[in-house]
Short mmCIF file of C-alpha atoms in Angstrom, two decimals:
data_model
loop_
_atom_site.label_atom_id
_atom_site.label_comp_id
_atom_site.label_asym_id
_atom_site.label_seq_id
_atom_site.Cartn_x
_atom_site.Cartn_y
_atom_site.Cartn_z
CA UNK A 1 0.00 -0.01 -0.01
CA UNK A 2 2.79 2.40 0.88
CA UNK A 3 4.65 1.67 -2.35
CA UNK A 4 1.71 2.55 -4.56
CA UNK A 5 0.85 5.80 -2.77
CA UNK A 6 3.91 8.12 -3.07
CA UNK A 7 6.04 8.80 -6.10
CA UNK A 8 9.10 6.66 -6.81
CA UNK A 9 11.61 9.31 -5.61
CA UNK A 10 9.89 9.65 -2.23
CA UNK A 11 9.72 5.89 -1.88
CA UNK A 12 13.45 5.47 -2.58
CA UNK A 13 14.36 8.39 -0.31
CA UNK A 14 12.25 7.08 2.57
CA UNK A 15 13.12 3.39 2.26
CA UNK A 16 16.89 3.37 1.58
CA UNK A 17 18.07 3.80 5.17
CA UNK A 18 15.42 1.48 6.66
CA UNK A 19 16.44 -1.14 4.07
CA UNK A 20 20.10 -0.77 5.11
CA UNK A 21 19.08 -1.05 8.78
CA UNK A 22 17.11 -4.21 8.09
CA UNK A 23 20.02 -5.77 6.22
CA UNK A 24 22.25 -4.85 9.17
CA UNK A 25 19.90 -6.40 11.70
CA UNK A 26 19.65 -9.59 9.65
CA UNK A 27 23.44 -9.84 9.44
CA UNK A 28 24.26 -9.37 13.08
CA UNK A 29 21.30 -11.47 14.25
CA UNK A 30 22.43 -14.24 11.91
CA UNK A 31 25.93 -14.00 13.34
CA UNK A 32 24.53 -13.95 16.88
CA UNK A 33 22.44 -17.07 16.25
CA UNK A 34 25.43 -18.86 14.75
CA UNK A 35 27.46 -18.04 17.88
CA UNK A 36 24.56 -18.71 20.28
CA UNK A 37 26.08 -21.78 22.01
CA UNK A 38 29.11 -19.67 23.00
CA UNK A 39 27.39 -16.38 23.87
CA UNK A 40 23.96 -17.42 25.17
CA UNK A 41 25.03 -17.00 28.80
CA UNK A 42 26.97 -13.74 28.32
CA UNK A 43 24.61 -11.04 29.61
CA UNK A 44 26.59 -8.18 28.05
CA UNK A 45 26.31 -9.65 24.55
CA UNK A 46 22.61 -10.32 25.03
CA UNK A 47 22.13 -6.70 26.09
CA UNK A 48 24.14 -5.47 23.10
CA UNK A 49 22.07 -7.55 20.72
CA UNK A 50 18.81 -6.20 22.14
CA UNK A 51 20.16 -2.64 22.05
CA UNK A 52 21.07 -3.03 18.38
CA UNK A 53 17.54 -4.26 17.73
CA UNK A 54 16.18 -1.17 19.46
CA UNK A 55 18.38 1.08 17.36
CA UNK A 56 17.00 -0.51 14.18
CA UNK A 57 13.48 -0.15 15.56
CA UNK A 58 14.20 3.56 16.16
CA UNK A 59 15.26 3.98 12.53
CA UNK A 60 12.02 2.37 11.46
CA UNK A 61 10.03 4.57 13.85
CA UNK A 62 11.55 7.70 12.32
CA UNK A 63 11.11 6.64 8.71
CA UNK A 64 7.51 5.51 9.31
CA UNK A 65 6.33 8.89 10.53
CA UNK A 66 7.80 9.41 14.00
CA UNK A 67 4.90 10.23 16.30
CA UNK A 68 2.48 8.53 13.88
CA UNK A 69 4.51 5.32 13.65
CA UNK A 70 3.20 1.93 14.67
CA UNK A 71 6.74 0.56 15.10
CA UNK A 72 7.15 1.44 18.84
CA UNK A 73 5.41 -1.88 19.43
CA UNK A 74 8.76 -3.48 18.46
CA UNK A 75 10.28 -2.02 21.62
CA UNK A 76 7.78 -4.04 23.66
CA UNK A 77 8.98 -7.27 22.03
CA UNK A 78 12.61 -6.52 22.88
CA UNK A 79 11.78 -5.52 26.46
CA UNK A 80 9.86 -8.76 27.01
CA UNK A 81 12.75 -10.71 25.47
CA UNK A 82 15.12 -8.95 27.87
CA UNK A 83 12.93 -9.93 30.84
CA UNK A 84 13.09 -13.55 29.69
CA UNK A 85 16.83 -13.89 28.98
CA UNK A 86 18.69 -11.32 31.12
CA UNK A 87 19.64 -12.39 34.64
CA UNK A 88 19.31 -9.02 36.41
CA UNK A 89 16.33 -6.73 36.82
CA UNK A 90 18.43 -3.60 36.35
CA UNK A 91 19.53 -4.86 32.94
CA UNK A 92 15.91 -4.99 31.82
CA UNK A 93 15.18 -1.51 33.19
CA UNK A 94 18.28 -0.21 31.43
CA UNK A 95 16.77 -1.36 28.13
CA UNK A 96 13.45 0.27 29.06
CA UNK A 97 15.33 3.53 29.64
CA UNK A 98 17.16 3.07 26.32
CA UNK A 99 13.87 2.57 24.48
CA UNK A 100 12.41 5.68 26.14
CA UNK A 101 15.47 7.75 25.21
CA UNK A 102 15.59 6.52 21.61
CA UNK A 103 11.89 7.03 21.02
CA UNK A 104 12.01 10.41 22.75
CA UNK A 105 14.96 11.48 20.59
CA UNK A 106 12.91 10.83 17.44
CA UNK A 107 9.93 12.80 18.73
CA UNK A 108 12.07 15.72 19.95
CA UNK A 109 14.07 15.81 16.73
CA UNK A 110 10.88 15.77 14.66
CA UNK A 111 9.24 18.43 16.82
CA UNK A 112 12.21 20.81 16.85
CA UNK A 113 13.11 20.28 13.19
CA UNK A 114 16.51 18.78 13.95
CA UNK A 115 15.29 15.75 12.00
CA UNK A 116 13.43 16.40 8.73
CA UNK A 117 9.90 15.15 9.03
CA UNK A 118 9.20 12.12 6.87
CA UNK A 119 5.98 12.62 4.98
CA UNK A 120 3.76 9.61 4.72
CA UNK A 121 0.59 8.97 2.73
CA UNK A 122 -2.64 9.12 4.70
CA UNK A 123 -1.05 11.44 7.34
CA UNK A 124 -1.61 15.17 6.83
CA UNK A 125 -2.59 16.54 10.26
CA UNK A 126 0.82 17.93 11.33
CA UNK A 127 0.46 16.57 14.90
CA UNK A 128 4.22 16.13 15.11
CA UNK A 129 4.34 19.88 15.84
CA UNK A 130 1.67 19.73 18.55
CA UNK A 131 3.52 19.56 21.88
CA UNK A 132 0.50 18.25 23.79
CA UNK A 133 -0.04 15.39 21.36
CA UNK A 134 3.68 14.59 21.28
CA UNK A 135 3.94 14.48 25.09
CA UNK A 136 0.80 12.38 25.50
CA UNK A 137 2.00 9.93 22.85
CA UNK A 138 5.46 9.76 24.44
CA UNK A 139 4.11 9.18 27.96
CA UNK A 140 1.73 6.53 26.63
CA UNK A 141 4.55 4.62 24.94
CA UNK A 142 6.85 4.88 27.98
CA UNK A 143 4.01 3.55 30.12
CA UNK A 144 3.69 0.57 27.78
CA UNK A 145 7.47 0.00 27.93
CA UNK A 146 7.40 0.00 31.73
CA UNK A 147 4.32 -2.19 31.84
CA UNK A 148 5.90 -4.74 29.54
CA UNK A 149 9.00 -4.82 31.75
CA UNK A 150 6.95 -5.26 34.94
CA UNK A 151 4.83 -8.05 33.44
CA UNK A 152 7.88 -9.81 31.97
CA UNK A 153 9.87 -9.59 35.20
CA UNK A 154 6.91 -10.79 37.26
CA UNK A 155 6.41 -13.74 34.94
CA UNK A 156 10.08 -14.69 35.03
CA UNK A 157 10.25 -14.30 38.82
CA UNK A 158 7.35 -16.73 39.13
CA UNK A 159 8.84 -19.13 36.58
CA UNK A 160 12.31 -19.07 38.18
CA UNK A 161 10.89 -19.56 41.65
CA UNK A 162 8.91 -22.53 40.42
CA UNK A 163 11.97 -23.93 38.65
CA UNK A 164 13.97 -23.55 41.86
CA UNK A 165 11.25 -25.31 43.86
CA UNK A 166 11.12 -28.15 41.35
CA UNK A 167 14.91 -28.39 41.26
CA UNK A 168 15.09 -28.43 45.05
CA UNK A 169 12.27 -30.91 45.39
CA UNK A 170 14.03 -33.25 42.97
CA UNK A 171 16.78 -34.01 45.50
CA UNK A 172 15.59 -32.57 48.85
CA UNK A 173 13.43 -34.62 51.21
CA UNK A 174 10.41 -32.54 52.22
CA UNK A 175 10.11 -33.80 55.80
CA UNK A 176 13.74 -33.68 56.93
CA UNK A 177 15.35 -31.16 54.61
CA UNK A 178 18.13 -33.67 53.92
CA UNK A 179 19.10 -34.90 50.47
CA UNK A 180 17.00 -37.79 49.20
CA UNK A 181 18.05 -41.28 48.13
CA UNK A 182 18.46 -40.38 44.46
CA UNK A 183 20.92 -37.60 45.29
CA UNK A 184 22.64 -39.83 47.86
CA UNK A 185 23.38 -42.44 45.20
CA UNK A 186 24.78 -39.82 42.83
CA UNK A 187 27.06 -38.26 45.45
CA UNK A 188 28.20 -41.61 46.84
CA UNK A 189 29.18 -42.79 43.36
CA UNK A 190 31.00 -39.50 42.62
CA UNK A 191 32.89 -39.47 45.94
CA UNK A 192 33.92 -43.11 45.56
CA UNK A 193 35.24 -42.55 42.04
CA UNK A 194 37.11 -39.43 43.16
CA UNK A 195 38.60 -41.27 46.14
CA UNK A 196 39.85 -44.13 43.96
CA UNK A 197 41.44 -41.71 41.49
CA UNK A 198 43.19 -39.75 44.26
CA UNK A 199 44.06 -42.73 46.46
CA UNK A 200 41.87 -41.48 49.31
CA UNK A 201 39.20 -42.95 51.55
CA UNK A 202 35.46 -42.42 51.89
CA UNK A 203 33.44 -43.26 55.00
CA UNK A 204 29.74 -44.08 54.87
CA UNK A 205 27.65 -43.77 58.03
CA UNK A 206 24.20 -45.36 58.08
CA UNK A 207 21.77 -44.79 60.96
CA UNK A 208 18.38 -46.30 61.71
CA UNK A 209 15.97 -45.23 64.47
CA UNK A 210 15.41 -48.10 66.88
CA UNK A 211 11.82 -49.37 67.15
CA UNK A 212 10.51 -46.42 65.15
CA UNK A 213 7.41 -48.37 64.11
CA UNK A 214 6.45 -48.75 67.77
CA UNK A 215 6.85 -44.99 68.24
CA UNK A 216 4.48 -44.28 65.36
CA UNK A 217 1.91 -46.77 66.64
CA UNK A 218 2.07 -45.55 70.23
CA UNK A 219 2.35 -41.78 69.81
CA UNK A 220 1.07 -41.25 66.29
CA UNK A 221 2.64 -40.52 62.92
CA UNK A 222 2.78 -36.75 63.55
CA UNK A 223 4.98 -37.21 66.61
CA UNK A 224 7.07 -39.71 64.64
CA UNK A 225 7.56 -37.15 61.88
CA UNK A 226 8.62 -34.53 64.45
CA UNK A 227 11.16 -36.93 65.91
CA UNK A 228 12.53 -37.84 62.49
CA UNK A 229 12.83 -34.17 61.50
CA UNK A 230 14.60 -33.34 64.79
CA UNK A 231 17.06 -36.23 64.37
CA UNK A 232 17.73 -35.12 60.79
CA UNK A 233 18.57 -31.62 62.06
CA UNK A 234 21.02 -33.14 64.53
CA UNK A 235 22.73 -35.11 61.78
CA UNK A 236 22.89 -32.05 59.54
CA UNK A 237 24.38 -29.91 62.32
CA UNK A 238 26.95 -32.53 63.27
CA UNK A 239 27.87 -33.02 59.61
CA UNK A 240 28.29 -29.25 59.13
CA UNK A 241 30.44 -28.98 62.25
CA UNK A 242 32.93 -31.40 60.65
CA UNK A 243 34.05 -28.92 58.01
CA UNK A 244 36.81 -28.83 55.46
CA UNK A 245 39.48 -26.29 54.62
CA UNK A 246 38.25 -22.66 54.88
CA UNK A 247 35.08 -23.86 56.60
CA UNK A 248 33.31 -25.37 53.59
CA UNK A 249 31.09 -28.39 54.16
CA UNK A 250 32.52 -31.68 52.97
CA UNK A 251 29.91 -34.14 54.25
CA UNK A 252 26.58 -35.02 52.68
CA UNK A 253 23.63 -35.88 54.96
CA UNK A 254 20.73 -37.80 53.35
CA UNK A 255 17.50 -39.60 54.09
CA UNK A 256 17.60 -42.86 52.18
CA UNK A 257 14.62 -44.69 53.63
CA UNK A 258 11.67 -44.32 55.97
CA UNK A 259 13.71 -43.82 59.16
CA UNK A 260 17.13 -44.58 57.69
CA UNK A 261 19.65 -41.72 57.41
CA UNK A 262 23.08 -41.64 55.80
CA UNK A 263 26.15 -39.45 55.96
CA UNK A 264 28.89 -39.51 53.32
CA UNK A 265 32.25 -38.45 54.78
CA UNK A 266 35.08 -38.04 52.25
CA UNK A 267 38.72 -37.90 53.30
CA UNK A 268 39.46 -34.18 53.15
CA UNK A 269 41.84 -32.28 55.40
CA UNK A 270 39.88 -29.92 57.65
CA UNK A 271 42.92 -27.74 58.20
CA UNK A 272 46.63 -27.57 57.48
CA UNK A 273 47.49 -29.24 60.80
CA UNK A 274 44.74 -31.89 60.68
CA UNK A 275 46.12 -35.43 60.82
CA UNK A 276 43.06 -37.26 62.13
CA UNK A 277 42.60 -40.59 60.32
CA UNK A 278 39.27 -40.88 58.57
CA UNK A 279 38.43 -44.00 60.63
CA UNK A 280 38.58 -42.03 63.91
CA UNK A 281 36.90 -39.00 62.44
CA UNK A 282 33.95 -40.98 61.06
CA UNK A 283 33.56 -42.96 64.28
CA UNK A 284 33.60 -39.73 66.29
CA UNK A 285 30.84 -38.30 64.11
CA UNK A 286 28.77 -41.47 64.45
CA UNK A 287 29.19 -41.62 68.24
CA UNK A 288 28.46 -37.90 68.65
CA UNK A 289 25.29 -38.38 66.63
CA UNK A 290 24.25 -41.43 68.66
CA UNK A 291 24.73 -39.57 71.95
CA UNK A 292 22.88 -36.50 70.66
CA UNK A 293 19.88 -38.61 69.64
CA UNK A 294 19.92 -40.41 73.00
CA UNK A 295 19.68 -37.06 74.78
CA UNK A 296 16.97 -35.72 72.45
CA UNK A 297 13.38 -35.22 73.65
CA UNK A 298 10.56 -34.43 71.24
CA UNK A 299 7.05 -34.00 72.67
CA UNK A 300 8.29 -35.88 75.73
CA UNK A 301 9.40 -38.87 73.66
CA UNK A 302 12.97 -40.15 73.37
CA UNK A 303 14.46 -42.65 70.95
CA UNK A 304 17.82 -44.16 70.12
CA UNK A 305 19.63 -44.99 66.90
CA UNK A 306 21.75 -47.82 65.62
CA UNK A 307 24.71 -46.76 63.49
CA UNK A 308 26.93 -48.63 61.06
CA UNK A 309 30.16 -47.28 59.56
CA UNK A 310 32.12 -48.64 56.58
CA UNK A 311 35.08 -47.39 54.55
CA UNK A 312 36.29 -47.39 50.95
CA UNK A 313 38.62 -49.03 49.88
CA UNK A 314 38.82 -51.19 53.01
CA UNK A 315 35.33 -52.63 52.45
CA UNK A 316 35.41 -52.56 48.65
CA UNK A 317 36.33 -50.34 45.75
CA UNK A 318 32.86 -49.40 44.54
CA UNK A 319 29.94 -47.45 45.92
CA UNK A 320 27.78 -50.58 45.90
CA UNK A 321 30.32 -52.49 47.99
CA UNK A 322 30.64 -49.60 50.42
CA UNK A 323 26.87 -49.34 50.84
CA UNK A 324 26.56 -53.08 51.38
CA UNK A 325 29.32 -53.04 54.01
CA UNK A 326 27.78 -50.10 55.87
CA UNK A 327 24.38 -51.82 55.80
CA UNK A 328 26.02 -54.92 57.27
CA UNK A 329 27.53 -52.91 60.12
CA UNK A 330 24.12 -51.31 60.75
CA UNK A 331 22.53 -54.75 60.97
CA UNK A 332 25.12 -55.80 63.57
CA UNK A 333 24.31 -52.68 65.63
CA UNK A 334 20.59 -53.48 65.48
CA UNK A 335 21.16 -57.15 66.42
CA UNK A 336 23.27 -56.04 69.39
CA UNK A 337 20.22 -54.31 70.84
CA UNK A 338 20.45 -50.89 69.20
CA UNK A 339 21.76 -47.60 70.52
CA UNK A 340 25.28 -48.41 69.39
CA UNK A 341 27.89 -47.89 66.70
CA UNK A 342 29.49 -50.66 64.71
CA UNK A 343 32.39 -50.12 62.33
CA UNK A 344 34.17 -52.36 59.86
CA UNK A 345 37.60 -51.11 61.01
CA UNK A 346 38.70 -52.55 64.37
CA UNK A 347 39.93 -49.89 66.76
CA UNK A 348 38.34 -46.99 64.86
CA UNK A 349 36.78 -45.78 68.10
CA UNK A 350 40.15 -45.68 69.90
CA UNK A 351 41.85 -42.27 69.53
CA UNK A 352 45.38 -42.19 68.18
CA UNK A 353 48.27 -40.23 69.66
CA UNK A 354 47.64 -37.44 67.13
CA UNK A 355 43.98 -37.23 68.22
CA UNK A 356 45.01 -36.97 71.87
CA UNK A 357 47.50 -34.22 71.09
#
């Protein structure tokens, strides 16, 4: 329709620069898409790409009538895209401000005569010189830009929160807050493989609440859940207290069954002067946990735990062998009457001279 309305000279004059801009945007967007695997996570490059798109949209706004143009809607697309792909809120608002400045520059330039007004067919009112109309149109567009940013950011906040919840729920046990069995198996396999490569040890501590079924039947499932959650917090606190170099956690506490808990303890120096053998360290953790549970009271109810401890490579060179050995030690603790610790390494509960020093 536009091509058949003006004369050929006006058409060429009005469309040359927009055509160049469109060729430019196709070229750099093609390059960007080709490099996407390498640059997709680089926020600066994503911002630059969106800013280039806005510059091209501004050219189109000017050459399609300025204040009369329908092309400001393109800014909304880029702002929504920014809300979806940029990691920081301020980066999105920076693009909103850029869109407002670019669009405002076209309107001001057209109003003041700094930019020659582009005559279009069907538009003869001269509203580009009416300050009231120009301001109202500008404020309306800026409102749309801001609204698009708010909606996009709100949507992405909701989506990211939901993704985080799903990601957390995929390996976090809801009741105890410990890692679940699926995550336990992954970490145990990884730690065992790392230990074999580096000629190190891994300890696995398994704990089971003694007569927990009787507790549930006598006091109710709700009290049983409270006890299990409290015991899990004890295990998590004790595991965190046994930290590595610079205070970072090295142990992984998990719930791997109904009332069965596990703690993976890799051989990592907790400080430059630490010489504690892993056997003594793991036994100390297990005994500390047993004593803490024995002293625990939840809703006036107390329980005990049986604990089994096994070590890689002493008890095998795979995660399956380590798990089987720890389960065997746990069974021995249960058969002995519960409320005890059994380990596959004789003398692990006896402190060495280094421990005493």
